[in-house]
Each structure stands twice: as structure tokens, then as C-alpha cells.
Amino acid sequence: MPGALSSLKIIEVGDLVSAPYAAKLMADMGAEVIKIERPGLGDRARTRGPFPGDSPHPEKSGLFLYLNANKYGITLDIAKPEGMNLLERLAAQADVLIHNVWPPEMDRVGFSYERMRKANPRLVMTSITPYGITGPNRDWRAEELTMWGAGGVCVLNGAGADYPELPPLRTFGSQAGFQGGVHGAVATMGAVMAQLRDGEGQHVDVSVQESIASQLELTFEYWPYMGMIATRLGRKPIQPVETMRCKDGWIYVCCIEEHQWRAFVEIMGDPEWAREEIFADRVKRGENWEALKIFLEEYVSQHTVLDLYRKVQERRVPFAPVSTMGDLLNSEHLKARGFFVEIAHPVAGVYRYPGAPLKYHATPWEIRMPAPTLGQHNEEIFGRRLGLDSARMAELKRTGVI
Amino acid sequence: MATPPLEGIRVADFTWVWAGPYCTLQLAHLGADVIRIETKTRPCITRVLPPWPEGKPGGLNRSGYFNQYNQGKRSLTLNFKDPAAHEVARKLIAKSDVVTNNFAHGVMDRMGFGYEELKKIKPDIIMISLSGYGDTGPYRDYVAYGPAQVPLSGLSSLTGYKGWPPMHAGFSYADPNAGVHGAFAVLAALYHRAKTGQGQYIDMSQWECAMTLLPEGILEYTFNGREPERDGNRDPMMAPHGIFKCLDRPEKVAGNTIDQWVAIVCADDTDWGRLARAIERPELATEPKFATLASRKRNEDELEAIITQWTVSRRAADIARSLQHAGVPAAVVADNKYLSEEDAHIRARDYFVLRDHPEVGKRQHAGIPWKLGRTETSVRAAAPTIGQHTDEVLEQLLGYSADEITNLRAQGALE
């Protein structure tokens, strides 16, 4: 059985994370993705690493290799008229074009939906941009950190009321890019469903800032409902929900419901202190956290992470290990589910990577090929797909178009 | 405008709390008829959590949390202690395309709504389970709560100030992340069904879904056998790359002084030159201590102190605007009030929506983070009050008569 999206043809003009992740989600479900990179330099993810042995190499960057498996890779300079012309010809054969070209750059090179639509009226074109393609900030420069801030999530994380001088804290990695990517993939698939219904394409405008602001849980609503500002400095109203140190690592101690707390107290051997009035309910435990912490630390620190985790989970108390990368790679649960996948790349070598976010029972999620080397499929795509002869391709190469 | 992409697609939505409702919110945004199956005997926790209008709790319909993540959906109440409620649900499933849930593994089976049962009711049904640990593996029966999924995923051990313990993300990030990935999965399955006529079951683990966001951390380990060190807001390839203190908000909010911060990044030496001029220290652009990335990384504490000297006496919004004018990536580290009232950009894009709600009136809610050019994209209605659409669904969709509905209600099946 082929993948769920095996009849979908996608062109990706993607750099770093957002558009490449959207196209990856589809590629891993069988869609054909042709990824376009700048001649010479390629996708900036090629410079980001991590690199095996710490030696930077454009074909060995972990971020690039992860995001671009299952894709064909070609080089094309869309800032050159001939490059744009070739992009139009590729778009004419595709169902979807996903890109994250920065809006001022789109303007500069004349890359627009109107233009792509002329080449292919049934094309779905998705623009994933930091602030969207309209509005006063559309041309603002953006990086991961600035977007995590602009989306309203970063302000919620940090050391808390005892350390007001410490700044709001980012979340590790490329989370703004990933969220732009997956929300972009949802919107794109919506437009694809409409295309399936009536054969027409459309432009999809995805804002990374808004994708992040969609995930503020209850915190955003504190302003319109109660006139309150939510920040990292708030104290936790209920406890315990805290990271604590075990013998061999960290565990997340989590008792939200009363029955979970009672089960944990029993696991701890029903100590006398737990009967104190100041710990009688979760709100009181929040108010008296400084005192409670001392008792809990003493107990937790005598256990290993896995022992305590298994012990409390047997009583349905939702603790979790603060997993290290090694914990994840060695987890018996993840091994049994086959989460990590091995990918062999001709230059980078054979390594394990994060695998499927979802398991489909009828259609497979699968790695069919490793990420492309820069321009690896130029001949196949420009030659066989677009019918350029080798003299023409040599000419385009000489002039820096491909 | 053409009708929304998922017009005519129906979702029998057994989800609750956050991950599942965030999944079906995306489907509602795309025009699906999402019918949340709820019960007054054990209401969704988000219906009773704050915030409430003006801080006043009361009833099941006043929570801003529930009202945010259930916009545009319908609510049907069923009490599964009564067999007649099962019959109603089976009829609804027969008229649905998708069944969603985020219970722990096995709960839907025990309720009699496992995938094999659903297939008998509707052979091409698409079913998705967004459980904490997935349907297989030794921990499949473990209990997963939103906040604990962040450390479990590995994200906490990668996030934190230098030399500090692991930190959190500040929100239950694995929940909405699972929800939006789940929505994508349902859409891909709908596409497959449209092409082949075949439905299917999708097993999603919130844990695994979160790990797909951590390639830089996981690959550092598989490539080099090393755990990445926590390094605050910094980046190995860019400096400055930080969040800097600005003037506090001039107004007090709920009696508190509110601090404000700005994120500033220089992607390369050119950006650094621009920033040095913008903070009126042009000589720093060529000063050997800061002229190259390597030297800025070596002297990053001092670099950040110099920038803070400039930012600390200015307003965050003014800084973001003037640095952007100078060509430097910068943004206000936005809080809820900033997004709600002060971010002129997000307002110009009409991101927030206000819809009439019978108990909370018109409240501002986060809207749809994308715009479709040709097909209608709008939040159709405020979140439903509990059971608001029970009669409507039973009568108009499932063909129950008014008498039958009265009887069902009298026996408690519609609680």
C-alpha cells in the first residue's frame, strides 16, 4: 500500500524549518516533493548542524538531513528570469507549492501567487511567513527567538517570581519554525481538499506569529476575560507540579488531582508531615510549597528516576522523567514502538533519527530515501521532467541559474 | 467566496481538555461540522477552569479556556451510563466521517467505540486517538498529563538558563502540538479516503509527536553521543541572540508592575554593525572584542550588558520598531495584553475574533492563523454552551421525534 498522499506532487521553495517541515510531513506520507535550493549555498539548514564529529559540512547537517529526507533536491536561482521561468514550469506540473520566501524577497524577485496561478490555475500555493503576507509588519526581519517572543509564548516561561531579573526563556530548538510548518501543513491540506472538490487552486497565507498565538492555552484569555496579564512571574496556584532531583537525574513530580496526591502519600509510606493542615489540599500545598518542597525533596532524592516513575504510574499518578536524549534513545517503550528510524546517507553516514509522529494503520509512514545532496536530482528533474537537453543544462549551470 | 474546504465533513468528537479539542478546532476552522460529545455528569475540565468573565465563576459555560478551543463546534450531551445514549452515539457515528478522542489507550474500546466496532457502523470511518503514550508499548497504560509531557519529551532537559536545572516550556506544549499534528493526519486520511474510498485508524502518541520537534537535540546525541548543554536564550551561531530588559509598563495591572522585554538577534556581522549604530555605539562594530561572531561569543556577557544599558530605559515597542527600521531582527516579547490591544500588526490582519456567546457576551479570542484566498475561512460561532445543540442534532440530523427526545431526557440519557 502506498502512502496516504502518494498521488500529491509538491514543489518546495524552503529554507531552514517552517516550509521544509510542512513538506516533510507530506513527503513522509508518500507525497512527491521536489525541493528547490539556491545554487552554491543551498538551504541555510545545511549550516546549522549538529554535525557528526562537530565538523561542519553542507551534506552533514543534522537539521537539514532530518527535515529533507524523502525529497528530491534541485538547485535553482529564482531571482534570475530563467530561474523563475523554470519554477513556473515546475509549478505547472504540481498540485502544491510550499515556500517560506520572506515577503520583501518575494517582491524583489517577482515571486507571487498571481504569477504561479497563471502557470497553473489549480495550484495550491502556501506562503509560510513570519508575520503573514499582509499587515504593517510583513516586511519585518525575523529569527526563531524574535518569533517565539512575538507569538506570546516566551513571556510565560522563566525562573519565576524569585528571580525577576532573569529574562523570559526561549524553548529549545526551532519551535517557531516547526509550528509555522505544521499549521501550514494543515491549511495546505484544507486547500488541497477544496482542490479535490472543484479543481481550483488558491493562495494560503500562514502567519508564524499567529500559529504560535493560537497555542496560549488559557493564558491569553486572562486579558479579555479578567483584565489580568499572564507572565513567567506568577506563582503556581497548585502543587506539586515541579521538576525535582532524583539519585540519577530529574523527575517531574505531578499531582494535579486529589486522588493522585493521596496515592503518592501512600507510596511515600504515609508520613506524618503529610497530615499537616497546611498540606490539606492542592491550593494549600501551592501556598505552602516552600515547606512541602523540603519533605518531597528528601523522599524523591532517595530514588532513581525509573524506579519512582514506575512506582507512581502503577498507582496512576502522572509523574514523568525529565528525559535526556540518552533516555529517549534507550527507552524500552519507544523501542517497542519503533519510534527512531535509521537513515543511511551517502555522505553523512548511518544514524538514528526521530521517526513518525503518527502511526497509520492502512497507509505507511516511511523513509524512502535520505535527504538529497545539493543539486542531486538536477538532471532527473530538469532533464527528464522538463525535457532540457544537456547543452541547455550546462548553459544554465554556467550562468548560475541551476 | 467558495464554501469552506471541509463543508459536509462531520466529526464525532469524543475529545476533551486541550490536545483533542485543539485538533478538532483546526477541522472546524476548515469548515467541518464538529460535534463535541460531552456529559454534564463529568464535564470537560476546561469548562470549569478560569479565566471567567470579571473573575466570577459559575456554571459550565463561562470559561475562557473552553470558549477559546471550542469555537465553531456544536455540543451534544450524552450520559453513557444509559444504553440509549450509546444508541444515539452509534447513529451519530453512522453519519460522521471522522471520530476523534484523546483518552488513554483502551478507553474507547471499553465504551464500545473501538475502531473495529466503528467500522461495523461506518465502514470507511477515519478514527484518530491522540493518547499520551500511544496504543502499544509497555507504558501504553501510563497516565499522561499536559504539563508532564514537556519534560517527558526531552524538551525540558534541553531548555534552561546556563548552569540551571531543566526548565519547562511555560505551557503544556505537547498538547496543542499533538492536536495540530492530529488535524494534519486526519486531513491526509480524508485525502486518502477521497482517492480510494478507504478509511483507517490513526494511533498517535503525544510523546512521539513532541520528539519530532527536537532533531537538533536528539541528533547531537545520535551523531556525537553527547547531551546538549542548556544555554538560555543564546545561539552558537549568532550573537547577540537574547532577550533584554526594557522599561516596565507605565500602567499597573491588577495592582502589579509588569516588566517588558525585547528579543534582539544579530544573524551576522552586518546586523551587528546596524545594531551598534542603532544603539549609538557605532565604534563597537569594529571593536576587536565584538567585531566577529567568534569574538562576540567570547565576550557575550559584556555584549549583553552593553545592549541592556540601552534597552533598559526604553519602551519595548519603540525598540522593536526602531531596530526593525535599522534592519535588525527584533520583536516585543509579547504578553496577552500586548497581543490583545497593542500589536497593530495582528490587529490589521484581523486575527482575533469576537462572536456572541449567551453567557459571556462578545469576548476576544484567538482566531485562525492562516487565510485561504478562495474558500471561506471564518470562525462560524462562539464555543457552544454545554448541550446547546443536543435537540438540534437529535432532531435534524438523527431523525428523533420530539417525543422520543423528551423520553430520552426524562430517563437521563441526555445528561
Coordinates of C-alpha atoms in Angstrom, one line a residue, chain A:
Chain A
M1 CA 0.0 0.0 0.0
P2 CA 1.5 3.4 -0.9
G3 CA 1.3 6.4 1.5
A4 CA -1.8 8.4 2.0
L5 CA -0.6 11.3 0.0
S6 CA 1.2 9.3 -2.8
S7 CA -0.7 11.0 -5.6
L8 CA 0.2 14.5 -4.4
K9 CA 3.0 16.4 -6.2
I10 CA 4.7 19.2 -4.3
I11 CA 7.3 21.9 -5.0
E12 CA 9.1 23.3 -2.0
V13 CA 11.0 26.5 -2.0
G14 CA 12.0 26.2 1.6
D15 CA 14.8 27.3 3.9
L16 CA 15.5 26.4 7.5
V17 CA 12.5 24.9 9.2
S18 CA 8.9 26.1 8.5
A19 CA 8.2 25.3 4.9
P20 CA 10.6 22.3 4.9
Y21 CA 8.8 20.8 7.8
A22 CA 5.4 21.3 6.2
A23 CA 6.7 19.5 3.1
K24 CA 8.3 16.8 5.2
L25 CA 5.1 15.9 6.9
M26 CA 3.6 15.3 3.4
A27 CA 6.7 13.6 1.9
D28 CA 6.7 11.1 4.8
M29 CA 3.2 10.1 3.8
G30 CA 4.1 9.5 0.3
A31 CA 3.8 12.8 -1.5
E32 CA 6.4 13.6 -4.1
V33 CA 8.4 16.6 -3.0
I34 CA 10.8 18.5 -5.2
K35 CA 12.9 20.8 -3.0
I36 CA 14.4 23.9 -4.6
E37 CA 17.6 25.3 -3.1
R38 CA 19.8 28.2 -4.0
P39 CA 22.7 27.2 -6.3
G40 CA 26.0 27.1 -4.4
L41 CA 24.9 27.7 -0.8
G42 CA 21.7 25.8 -0.6
D43 CA 19.3 25.7 2.4
R44 CA 20.7 27.5 5.5
A45 CA 19.7 24.4 7.5
R46 CA 22.9 22.9 5.9
T47 CA 24.9 25.2 8.1
R48 CA 23.0 24.7 11.4
G49 CA 24.2 21.2 12.4
P50 CA 24.6 19.3 14.6
F51 CA 27.4 17.7 12.6
P52 CA 28.9 14.3 13.2
G53 CA 32.3 14.8 14.8
D54 CA 31.5 18.5 15.1
S55 CA 33.0 19.2 11.7
P56 CA 30.7 21.5 9.7
H57 CA 29.9 20.1 6.2
P58 CA 26.9 21.1 4.0
E59 CA 25.9 17.4 3.5
K60 CA 26.2 16.5 7.2
S61 CA 23.9 18.9 9.0
G62 CA 21.5 17.1 11.2
L63 CA 18.7 19.6 11.0
F64 CA 18.9 19.5 7.2
L65 CA 19.1 15.7 7.0
Y66 CA 16.2 15.3 9.3
L67 CA 13.9 17.8 7.5
N68 CA 14.6 16.8 4.0
A69 CA 14.6 13.0 3.7
N70 CA 12.2 11.7 1.1
K71 CA 12.6 14.8 -1.1
Y72 CA 14.2 15.3 -4.5
G73 CA 16.7 18.1 -4.4
I74 CA 17.4 20.6 -7.2
T75 CA 19.2 23.9 -7.3
L76 CA 17.5 26.9 -9.0
D77 CA 18.0 30.7 -8.6
I78 CA 14.5 32.1 -8.8
A79 CA 16.0 35.7 -8.7
K80 CA 17.1 35.2 -12.3
P81 CA 14.4 35.4 -15.0
E82 CA 15.3 32.0 -16.4
G83 CA 15.1 30.6 -12.9
M84 CA 11.6 32.0 -12.4
N85 CA 10.6 30.6 -15.7
L86 CA 11.7 27.1 -14.7
L87 CA 9.9 27.5 -11.4
E88 CA 6.7 28.3 -13.4
R89 CA 7.2 25.2 -15.5
L90 CA 7.7 23.0 -12.4
A91 CA 4.6 24.6 -10.7
A92 CA 2.6 23.8 -13.9
Q93 CA 3.1 20.1 -13.1
A94 CA 2.5 20.3 -9.4
D95 CA -0.6 20.2 -7.1
V96 CA 1.0 22.3 -4.3
L97 CA 3.8 24.8 -3.9
I98 CA 5.0 25.5 -0.4
H99 CA 7.5 28.2 0.4
N100 CA 8.8 30.4 3.1
V101 CA 10.5 33.1 1.0
W102 CA 10.5 36.3 3.0
P103 CA 7.9 38.8 1.7
P104 CA 10.4 41.6 0.7
E105 CA 12.4 38.9 -1.2
M106 CA 9.2 37.8 -2.9
D107 CA 8.6 41.4 -4.1
R108 CA 12.3 41.7 -5.2
V109 CA 12.3 38.7 -7.4
G110 CA 8.7 39.0 -8.6
F111 CA 7.6 35.7 -7.0
S112 CA 3.8 35.9 -6.4
Y113 CA 0.7 33.8 -6.3
E114 CA -0.7 35.7 -9.4
R115 CA 2.3 34.6 -11.3
M116 CA 2.1 31.0 -10.2
R117 CA -1.6 30.9 -10.9
K118 CA -1.0 31.9 -14.5
A119 CA 1.3 28.9 -14.8
N120 CA -1.2 26.6 -13.1
P121 CA -4.7 27.7 -12.0
R122 CA -5.3 24.6 -9.9
L123 CA -2.1 25.1 -7.9
V124 CA -2.4 25.5 -4.1
M125 CA 0.4 27.9 -3.1
T126 CA 1.2 28.2 0.6
S127 CA 3.3 31.1 1.9
I128 CA 4.5 30.5 5.4
T129 CA 6.0 33.8 6.6
P130 CA 6.9 35.2 10.0
Y131 CA 4.0 37.7 10.1
G132 CA 1.9 36.8 7.1
I133 CA 1.9 38.4 3.7
T134 CA -0.3 41.4 4.7
G135 CA -0.1 43.9 7.6
P136 CA 2.3 46.6 8.7
N137 CA 5.0 44.1 9.9
R138 CA 5.0 41.9 6.9
D139 CA 8.5 43.1 6.0
W140 CA 9.9 42.8 9.5
R141 CA 13.0 40.7 9.8
A142 CA 12.5 37.6 11.9
E143 CA 14.5 34.8 13.6
E144 CA 13.4 31.9 15.8
L145 CA 13.8 33.9 19.0
T146 CA 12.0 37.0 17.9
M147 CA 9.1 34.9 16.7
W148 CA 8.8 32.9 19.9
G149 CA 8.6 36.3 21.6
A150 CA 6.2 37.9 19.1
G151 CA 3.8 34.9 19.3
G152 CA 3.3 35.4 23.1
V153 CA 4.6 32.1 24.4
C154 CA 8.1 33.1 25.5
V155 CA 6.8 35.6 28.1
L156 CA 5.3 32.7 30.0
N157 CA 8.5 30.8 30.6
G158 CA 11.3 31.5 33.0
A159 CA 12.7 31.3 36.5
G160 CA 9.6 32.7 38.2
A161 CA 8.9 35.3 40.9
D162 CA 12.1 34.6 42.9
Y163 CA 14.3 35.7 40.0
P164 CA 12.6 38.6 38.3
E165 CA 15.9 39.8 36.9
L166 CA 16.2 36.7 34.7
P167 CA 14.7 37.1 31.3
P168 CA 11.8 35.2 29.7
L169 CA 13.3 31.9 28.5
R170 CA 13.0 30.5 25.0
T171 CA 12.1 26.9 24.4
F172 CA 15.0 24.8 22.9
G173 CA 15.4 24.4 19.1
S174 CA 13.3 25.7 16.2
Q175 CA 9.9 25.7 17.7
A176 CA 8.6 28.8 15.9
G177 CA 9.6 27.2 12.6
F178 CA 8.0 23.9 13.5
Q179 CA 4.7 25.4 14.5
G180 CA 4.6 27.5 11.3
G181 CA 5.3 24.3 9.4
V182 CA 2.7 22.1 10.9
H183 CA 0.0 24.8 10.9
G184 CA 0.9 25.5 7.3
A185 CA 0.6 21.8 6.5
V186 CA -3.0 21.8 8.0
A187 CA -4.0 24.9 6.0
T188 CA -2.4 23.4 2.8
M189 CA -4.3 20.2 3.2
G190 CA -7.5 22.2 3.6
A191 CA -6.9 23.9 0.3
V192 CA -6.0 20.5 -1.3
M193 CA -9.3 19.1 -0.2
A194 CA -11.0 22.1 -1.9
Q195 CA -8.9 21.5 -5.0
L196 CA -10.0 17.8 -5.0
R197 CA -13.6 19.0 -4.8
D198 CA -13.6 21.6 -7.7
G199 CA -10.2 21.5 -9.3
E200 CA -9.3 25.0 -8.4
G201 CA -6.2 26.3 -6.6
Q202 CA -5.7 29.2 -4.2
H203 CA -3.3 31.1 -2.1
V204 CA -2.7 30.1 1.5
D205 CA -1.2 32.8 3.8
V206 CA 0.2 31.3 7.0
S207 CA 1.5 33.5 9.8
V208 CA 4.1 32.0 12.2
Q209 CA 3.2 34.6 14.8
E210 CA -0.5 33.7 14.7
S211 CA 0.3 30.0 14.7
I212 CA 2.2 30.5 18.0
A213 CA -0.5 32.8 19.4
S214 CA -3.1 30.0 18.8
Q215 CA -1.4 28.0 21.5
L216 CA -1.6 30.2 24.5
E217 CA -3.9 27.8 26.3
L218 CA -5.9 29.8 29.0
T219 CA -3.3 32.5 29.4
F220 CA -4.4 34.8 26.5
E221 CA -8.0 34.9 27.8
Y222 CA -6.9 36.2 31.1
W223 CA -6.8 39.7 29.5
P224 CA -10.2 39.8 27.7
Y225 CA -12.0 38.0 30.5
M226 CA -10.4 39.3 33.6
G227 CA -8.0 42.2 32.7
M228 CA -5.0 40.2 34.0
I229 CA -1.6 39.8 32.5
A230 CA -0.1 36.4 32.4
T231 CA 3.7 36.3 32.9
R232 CA 6.5 34.0 34.0
L233 CA 6.5 35.6 37.4
G234 CA 3.2 34.1 38.6
R235 CA 3.4 31.5 41.3
K236 CA 1.9 28.1 40.6
P237 CA -1.6 28.1 42.2
I238 CA -1.5 24.3 42.9
Q239 CA 1.3 21.9 43.9
P240 CA 3.2 19.7 43.5
V241 CA 3.9 20.1 39.7
E242 CA 7.6 20.6 39.8
T243 CA 10.9 19.3 38.5
M244 CA 12.9 17.5 41.3
R245 CA 16.2 15.8 41.5
C246 CA 16.5 12.0 41.9
K247 CA 19.6 9.9 42.6
D248 CA 20.4 9.7 38.9
G249 CA 18.6 12.5 37.1
W250 CA 15.4 14.6 37.3
I251 CA 11.8 13.7 37.5
Y252 CA 8.6 15.8 37.0
V253 CA 6.5 15.4 40.2
C254 CA 2.9 15.9 39.1
C255 CA -0.1 15.5 41.4
I256 CA -3.0 17.6 40.0
E257 CA -6.0 15.7 41.3
E258 CA -6.5 14.9 45.0
H259 CA -6.6 11.2 44.4
Q260 CA -3.1 11.4 42.8
W261 CA -1.7 13.2 45.8
R262 CA -3.3 10.6 48.2
A263 CA -1.7 7.8 46.2
F264 CA 1.7 9.5 46.3
V265 CA 1.4 10.0 50.0
E266 CA 0.7 6.2 50.4
I267 CA 3.7 5.4 48.2
M268 CA 5.8 7.6 50.5
G269 CA 4.7 5.4 53.4
D270 CA 2.0 7.8 54.8
P271 CA 4.5 10.1 56.6
E272 CA 3.2 12.2 59.5
W273 CA 4.0 15.5 57.9
A274 CA 1.5 14.8 55.1
R275 CA -1.3 15.0 57.6
E276 CA -0.4 18.7 58.4
E277 CA -3.3 21.1 57.8
I278 CA -1.0 23.3 55.6
F279 CA -0.8 20.5 53.0
A280 CA -4.5 19.6 53.1
D281 CA -5.4 20.4 49.5
R282 CA -3.7 21.4 46.3
V283 CA -4.2 25.1 46.8
K284 CA -2.8 24.9 50.3
R285 CA 0.1 22.9 49.0
G286 CA 0.7 25.7 46.5
E287 CA 0.6 28.3 49.2
N288 CA 3.0 26.3 51.4
W289 CA 5.2 25.0 48.7
E290 CA 8.5 26.1 50.3
A291 CA 7.8 23.8 53.3
L292 CA 6.4 21.0 51.2
K293 CA 9.3 21.1 48.9
I294 CA 11.8 20.1 51.7
F295 CA 9.8 17.0 52.5
L296 CA 9.4 15.9 48.9
E297 CA 13.0 16.6 48.0
E298 CA 14.1 14.3 50.8
Y299 CA 11.9 11.4 49.5
V300 CA 12.5 11.9 45.8
S301 CA 16.3 12.2 46.1
Q302 CA 16.5 8.7 47.5
H303 CA 15.1 7.1 44.3
T304 CA 16.2 6.6 40.8
V305 CA 14.1 8.2 38.1
L306 CA 12.8 5.0 36.6
D307 CA 12.0 3.3 39.9
L308 CA 10.0 6.2 41.1
Y309 CA 8.3 6.7 37.7
R310 CA 7.2 3.1 37.5
K311 CA 6.1 3.0 41.2
V312 CA 3.8 6.0 40.9
Q313 CA 2.5 5.2 37.5
E314 CA 1.4 1.8 38.9
R315 CA -1.0 3.9 41.1
R316 CA -1.9 6.1 38.1
V317 CA -0.1 9.1 39.2
P318 CA 1.2 11.1 36.2
F319 CA 4.9 11.7 37.0
A320 CA 7.2 11.7 34.1
P321 CA 11.0 11.5 33.8
V322 CA 12.8 14.7 32.6
S323 CA 14.1 12.7 29.7
T324 CA 17.6 13.2 28.5
M325 CA 18.4 12.4 24.9
G326 CA 20.0 9.2 26.0
D327 CA 16.9 8.3 28.0
L328 CA 14.8 8.7 24.8
L329 CA 17.1 6.7 22.6
N330 CA 17.2 3.9 25.2
S331 CA 13.6 3.9 26.2
E332 CA 12.0 0.5 26.3
H333 CA 8.7 2.0 25.4
L334 CA 10.0 3.9 22.3
K335 CA 12.0 0.8 21.2
A336 CA 8.9 -1.4 21.4
R337 CA 7.0 1.2 19.2
G338 CA 9.9 1.5 16.8
F339 CA 9.9 5.3 17.1
F340 CA 13.5 6.0 16.0
V341 CA 14.4 5.2 12.4
E342 CA 17.8 4.6 10.9
I343 CA 18.7 6.6 7.8
A344 CA 21.7 5.9 5.6
H345 CA 23.0 9.0 3.8
P346 CA 25.8 8.6 1.2
V347 CA 27.9 11.4 2.7
A348 CA 26.8 11.8 6.3
G349 CA 26.7 8.1 7.2
V350 CA 24.1 5.9 9.1
Y351 CA 22.4 7.4 12.1
R352 CA 19.1 7.2 14.0
Y353 CA 16.6 10.0 13.6
P354 CA 13.2 10.8 15.1
G355 CA 10.5 8.9 13.2
A356 CA 6.8 9.0 12.7
P357 CA 4.6 11.5 14.7
L358 CA 1.6 9.2 13.9
K359 CA 1.0 5.6 13.1
Y360 CA -1.4 5.0 10.2
H361 CA -2.9 1.5 10.1
A362 CA -3.7 1.4 6.4
T363 CA -1.1 3.6 4.8
P364 CA 2.5 3.7 5.8
W365 CA 4.7 6.5 7.1
E366 CA 8.1 5.6 5.7
I367 CA 11.6 6.8 4.8
R368 CA 12.1 6.0 1.1
M369 CA 15.3 7.9 0.6
P370 CA 17.8 10.1 2.5
A371 CA 17.9 13.9 2.2
P372 CA 19.3 15.0 -1.2
T373 CA 22.9 16.3 -1.7
L374 CA 22.9 19.8 -3.1
G375 CA 21.5 19.6 -6.7
Q376 CA 21.5 15.8 -6.6
H377 CA 18.4 15.5 -8.8
N378 CA 19.0 18.3 -11.2
E379 CA 19.5 16.0 -14.2
E380 CA 16.5 13.9 -13.4
I381 CA 14.1 16.8 -12.8
F382 CA 15.4 19.4 -15.4
G383 CA 16.3 16.7 -17.9
R384 CA 13.6 14.0 -17.7
R385 CA 10.7 16.1 -16.2
L386 CA 11.2 19.4 -18.0
G387 CA 13.0 17.9 -21.1
L388 CA 16.0 20.2 -21.1
D389 CA 18.9 18.8 -23.1
S390 CA 22.4 18.5 -21.6
A391 CA 23.7 21.5 -23.6
R392 CA 21.0 23.7 -22.1
M393 CA 21.6 22.4 -18.7
A394 CA 25.3 23.1 -19.0
E395 CA 24.5 26.6 -20.1
L396 CA 22.1 27.1 -17.1
K397 CA 24.8 25.8 -14.8
R398 CA 27.4 28.2 -16.3
T399 CA 25.2 31.2 -15.8
G400 CA 24.4 30.2 -12.2
V401 CA 20.7 29.5 -12.8
I402 CA 20.9 25.9 -11.6

